[in-house]
C-alpha atoms as a printed R data frame, in Angstrom:
    type eleno elety resid chain resno       x       y      z
1   ATOM     1    CA   UNK     A     1 -29.497 -57.254 39.463
2   ATOM     2    CA   UNK     A     2 -32.759 -55.029 39.487
3   ATOM     3    CA   UNK     A     3 -35.809 -55.467 36.737
4   ATOM     4    CA   UNK     A     4 -34.371 -52.023 35.116
5   ATOM     5    CA   UNK     A     5 -30.819 -53.754 34.127
6   ATOM     6    CA   UNK     A     6 -29.283 -51.529 36.603
7   ATOM     7    CA   UNK     A     7 -26.655 -53.504 39.179
8   ATOM     8    CA   UNK     A     8 -27.097 -53.087 42.904
9   ATOM     9    CA   UNK     A     9 -24.065 -52.383 44.941
10  ATOM    10    CA   UNK     A    10 -24.509 -55.564 46.815
11  ATOM    11    CA   UNK     A    11 -24.276 -57.488 43.580
12  ATOM    12    CA   UNK     A    12 -20.362 -56.263 43.283
13  ATOM    13    CA   UNK     A    13 -19.111 -58.941 45.524
14  ATOM    14    CA   UNK     A    14 -15.553 -59.590 44.953
15  ATOM    15    CA   UNK     A    15 -14.207 -63.068 44.632
16  ATOM    16    CA   UNK     A    16 -11.097 -62.269 46.856
17  ATOM    17    CA   UNK     A    17  -9.664 -58.785 48.324
18  ATOM    18    CA   UNK     A    18  -8.489 -56.232 45.735
19  ATOM    19    CA   UNK     A    19  -4.753 -56.692 45.487
20  ATOM    20    CA   UNK     A    20  -2.312 -53.305 46.469
21  ATOM    21    CA   UNK     A    21  -0.272 -54.249 43.765
22  ATOM    22    CA   UNK     A    22  -0.110 -55.473 40.246
23  ATOM    23    CA   UNK     A    23   1.742 -55.715 37.088
24  ATOM    24    CA   UNK     A    24   0.437 -55.555 33.540
25  ATOM    25    CA   UNK     A    25   2.241 -56.013 30.439
26  ATOM    26    CA   UNK     A    26   1.628 -53.924 27.081
27  ATOM    27    CA   UNK     A    27   3.415 -54.020 23.763
28  ATOM    28    CA   UNK     A    28   3.947 -50.552 22.450
29  ATOM    29    CA   UNK     A    29   1.697 -50.270 19.376
30  ATOM    30    CA   UNK     A    30   2.945 -48.255 16.081
31  ATOM    31    CA   UNK     A    31   0.416 -45.910 16.407
32  ATOM    32    CA   UNK     A    32   1.370 -44.914 19.910
33  ATOM    33    CA   UNK     A    33   4.725 -43.847 18.568
34  ATOM    34    CA   UNK     A    34   6.400 -40.681 16.751
35  ATOM    35    CA   UNK     A    35   8.444 -40.751 13.636
36  ATOM    36    CA   UNK     A    36  11.653 -41.906 15.487
37  ATOM    37    CA   UNK     A    37   9.734 -44.968 17.137
38  ATOM    38    CA   UNK     A    38   9.282 -43.286 20.559
39  ATOM    39    CA   UNK     A    39   6.381 -43.880 22.548
40  ATOM    40    CA   UNK     A    40   4.276 -40.467 22.613
41  ATOM    41    CA   UNK     A    41   3.976 -39.188 26.169
42  ATOM    42    CA   UNK     A    42   0.447 -39.158 25.725
43  ATOM    43    CA   UNK     A    43   0.193 -42.848 25.609
44  ATOM    44    CA   UNK     A    44   1.444 -43.278 29.152
45  ATOM    45    CA   UNK     A    45  -1.866 -42.257 30.221
46  ATOM    46    CA   UNK     A    46  -4.040 -45.297 28.857
47  ATOM    47    CA   UNK     A    47  -1.210 -47.623 30.318
48  ATOM    48    CA   UNK     A    48  -1.891 -46.296 33.744
49  ATOM    49    CA   UNK     A    49  -5.731 -46.983 33.420
50  ATOM    50    CA   UNK     A    50  -4.692 -50.712 32.178
51  ATOM    51    CA   UNK     A    51  -2.813 -50.926 35.401
52  ATOM    52    CA   UNK     A    52  -5.654 -49.602 37.505
53  ATOM    53    CA   UNK     A    53  -8.478 -51.819 35.905
54  ATOM    54    CA   UNK     A    54  -6.417 -54.826 35.949
55  ATOM    55    CA   UNK     A    55  -6.125 -54.701 39.573
56  ATOM    56    CA   UNK     A    56  -9.988 -54.762 40.036
57  ATOM    57    CA   UNK     A    57 -10.222 -57.494 37.588
58  ATOM    58    CA   UNK     A    58  -7.595 -59.286 39.485
59  ATOM    59    CA   UNK     A    59 -10.705 -59.521 42.452
60  ATOM    60    CA   UNK     A    60 -13.169 -60.668 40.136
61  ATOM    61    CA   UNK     A    61 -14.658 -57.096 39.547
62  ATOM    62    CA   UNK     A    62 -14.664 -55.409 36.401
63  ATOM    63    CA   UNK     A    63 -14.953 -51.608 35.843
64  ATOM    64    CA   UNK     A    64 -18.022 -52.305 33.724
65  ATOM    65    CA   UNK     A    65 -19.798 -54.096 36.596
66  ATOM    66    CA   UNK     A    66 -19.220 -51.040 38.956
67  ATOM    67    CA   UNK     A    67 -20.500 -48.622 35.923
68  ATOM    68    CA   UNK     A    68 -23.679 -51.086 35.907
69  ATOM    69    CA   UNK     A    69 -24.044 -50.432 39.757
70  ATOM    70    CA   UNK     A    70 -23.643 -46.443 39.051
71  ATOM    71    CA   UNK     A    71 -20.467 -46.564 40.579
72  ATOM    72    CA   UNK     A    72 -17.945 -44.427 38.859
73  ATOM    73    CA   UNK     A    73 -14.207 -43.695 39.446
74  ATOM    74    CA   UNK     A    74 -12.824 -40.366 37.890
75  ATOM    75    CA   UNK     A    75  -9.554 -39.183 37.732
76  ATOM    76    CA   UNK     A    76  -8.905 -35.753 39.904
77  ATOM    77    CA   UNK     A    77  -5.232 -35.709 40.003
78  ATOM    78    CA   UNK     A    78  -2.386 -37.364 37.675
79  ATOM    79    CA   UNK     A    79   1.219 -36.580 37.547
80  ATOM    80    CA   UNK     A    80   3.681 -38.319 35.123
81  ATOM    81    CA   UNK     A    81   7.484 -38.090 35.505
82  ATOM    82    CA   UNK     A    82   9.442 -39.174 32.236
83  ATOM    83    CA   UNK     A    83  12.572 -41.112 32.744
84  ATOM    84    CA   UNK     A    84  13.490 -42.736 29.590
85  ATOM    85    CA   UNK     A    85  11.937 -43.378 26.236
86  ATOM    86    CA   UNK     A    86   9.798 -46.571 25.601
87  ATOM    87    CA   UNK     A    87   9.991 -47.391 22.126
88  ATOM    88    CA   UNK     A    88   7.902 -49.011 19.309
89  ATOM    89    CA   UNK     A    89   7.173 -52.902 19.773
90  ATOM    90    CA   UNK     A    90   8.700 -52.907 23.396
91  ATOM    91    CA   UNK     A    91   6.808 -54.476 26.124
92  ATOM    92    CA   UNK     A    92   6.342 -52.469 28.951
93  ATOM    93    CA   UNK     A    93   5.640 -53.566 32.288
94  ATOM    94    CA   UNK     A    94   3.086 -51.348 34.396
95  ATOM    95    CA   UNK     A    95   3.366 -51.617 38.078
96  ATOM    96    CA   UNK     A    96   0.362 -50.210 39.978
97  ATOM    97    CA   UNK     A    97   0.095 -49.921 43.878
98  ATOM    98    CA   UNK     A    98  -2.559 -48.649 45.564
99  ATOM    99    CA   UNK     A    99  -0.832 -46.149 48.268
100 ATOM   100    CA   UNK     A   100  -3.705 -44.750 49.932
101 ATOM   101    CA   UNK     A   101  -7.569 -43.038 49.958
102 ATOM   102    CA   UNK     A   102 -10.225 -42.381 51.922
103 ATOM   103    CA   UNK     A   103 -13.979 -43.201 51.845
104 ATOM   104    CA   UNK     A   104 -14.548 -41.914 48.514
105 ATOM   105    CA   UNK     A   105 -11.290 -41.908 46.885
106 ATOM   106    CA   UNK     A   106  -8.108 -44.066 45.731
107 ATOM   107    CA   UNK     A   107  -4.407 -42.811 45.401
108 ATOM   108    CA   UNK     A   108  -2.233 -44.981 42.992
109 ATOM   109    CA   UNK     A   109   1.419 -44.830 42.341
110 ATOM   110    CA   UNK     A   110   2.921 -46.239 38.946
111 ATOM   111    CA   UNK     A   111   6.397 -47.407 37.550
112 ATOM   112    CA   UNK     A   112   6.360 -47.822 33.895
113 ATOM   113    CA   UNK     A   113   9.376 -50.306 32.723
114 ATOM   114    CA   UNK     A   114  11.007 -52.073 29.715
115 ATOM   115    CA   UNK     A   115  13.328 -54.747 29.341
116 ATOM   116    CA   UNK     A   116  15.955 -54.280 27.031
117 ATOM   117    CA   UNK     A   117  18.522 -56.741 28.247
118 ATOM   118    CA   UNK     A   118  17.929 -58.826 31.520
119 ATOM   119    CA   UNK     A   119  14.836 -60.680 30.587
120 ATOM   120    CA   UNK     A   120  13.033 -60.134 33.809
121 ATOM   121    CA   UNK     A   121  10.966 -57.551 32.090
122 ATOM   122    CA   UNK     A   122  11.991 -54.363 34.079
123 ATOM   123    CA   UNK     A   123  15.469 -53.249 33.375
124 ATOM   124    CA   UNK     A   124  14.725 -49.441 32.332
125 ATOM   125    CA   UNK     A   125  12.568 -47.198 34.467
126 ATOM   126    CA   UNK     A   126  10.768 -45.250 31.789
127 ATOM   127    CA   UNK     A   127   8.212 -43.212 33.894
128 ATOM   128    CA   UNK     A   128   6.690 -42.934 37.387
129 ATOM   129    CA   UNK     A   129   3.261 -41.451 38.170
130 ATOM   130    CA   UNK     A   130   0.612 -40.831 40.802
131 ATOM   131    CA   UNK     A   131  -3.223 -40.468 40.406
132 ATOM   132    CA   UNK     A   132  -6.154 -39.853 42.782
133 ATOM   133    CA   UNK     A   133  -9.703 -41.188 41.578
134 ATOM   134    CA   UNK     A   134 -12.569 -39.720 43.153
135 ATOM   135    CA   UNK     A   135 -15.769 -41.841 43.482
136 ATOM   136    CA   UNK     A   136 -19.097 -40.606 42.076
137 ATOM   137    CA   UNK     A   137 -22.608 -41.585 41.357
138 ATOM   138    CA   UNK     A   138 -24.208 -41.156 37.953
139 ATOM   139    CA   UNK     A   139 -24.879 -37.467 38.343
140 ATOM   140    CA   UNK     A   140 -21.056 -36.682 38.922
141 ATOM   141    CA   UNK     A   141 -21.766 -36.136 42.758
142 ATOM   142    CA   UNK     A   142 -19.372 -37.520 45.437
143 ATOM   143    CA   UNK     A   143 -20.457 -41.243 46.839
144 ATOM   144    CA   UNK     A   144 -18.573 -43.498 49.239
145 ATOM   145    CA   UNK     A   145 -16.751 -46.216 47.773
146 ATOM   146    CA   UNK     A   146 -18.141 -49.726 48.492
147 ATOM   147    CA   UNK     A   147 -16.573 -50.846 51.557
148 ATOM   148    CA   UNK     A   148 -14.513 -53.819 49.730
149 ATOM   149    CA   UNK     A   149 -12.740 -51.034 47.824
150 ATOM   150    CA   UNK     A   150 -11.724 -48.749 50.619
151 ATOM   151    CA   UNK     A   151  -8.068 -48.839 50.855
152 ATOM   152    CA   UNK     A   152  -6.868 -50.124 54.260
């Protein structure tokens, strides 16, 4: 770490390879629902963010660590397709996959599932989504991803 408190990119050595797929479980909160106990469409976007940050965390690097090294990932494209409602107090399973990218971007695909009857956690597909994240520095200018984060 530099004397300024800013972390160096070299300090961000992951403990393992960044996984290409992961699952995150989230309980639908009351504040995320409408009067009929259905999760509001806007609730899904933060759930997707949980999926992405959990992939990073699985290799031993947090998004906070990346920000401290002045590496930021900004959403440049997001598409969501709703299939079935998620409801209050259900556990949703967000499946996040790295689907591509390049030197300065990462693409993800997502599935959002609920378990209503089979006990496996993924009985009803609620939504699918895709996103593209661009890597930028603290001024918002494009920069290369750290080598360990470049999708292969």
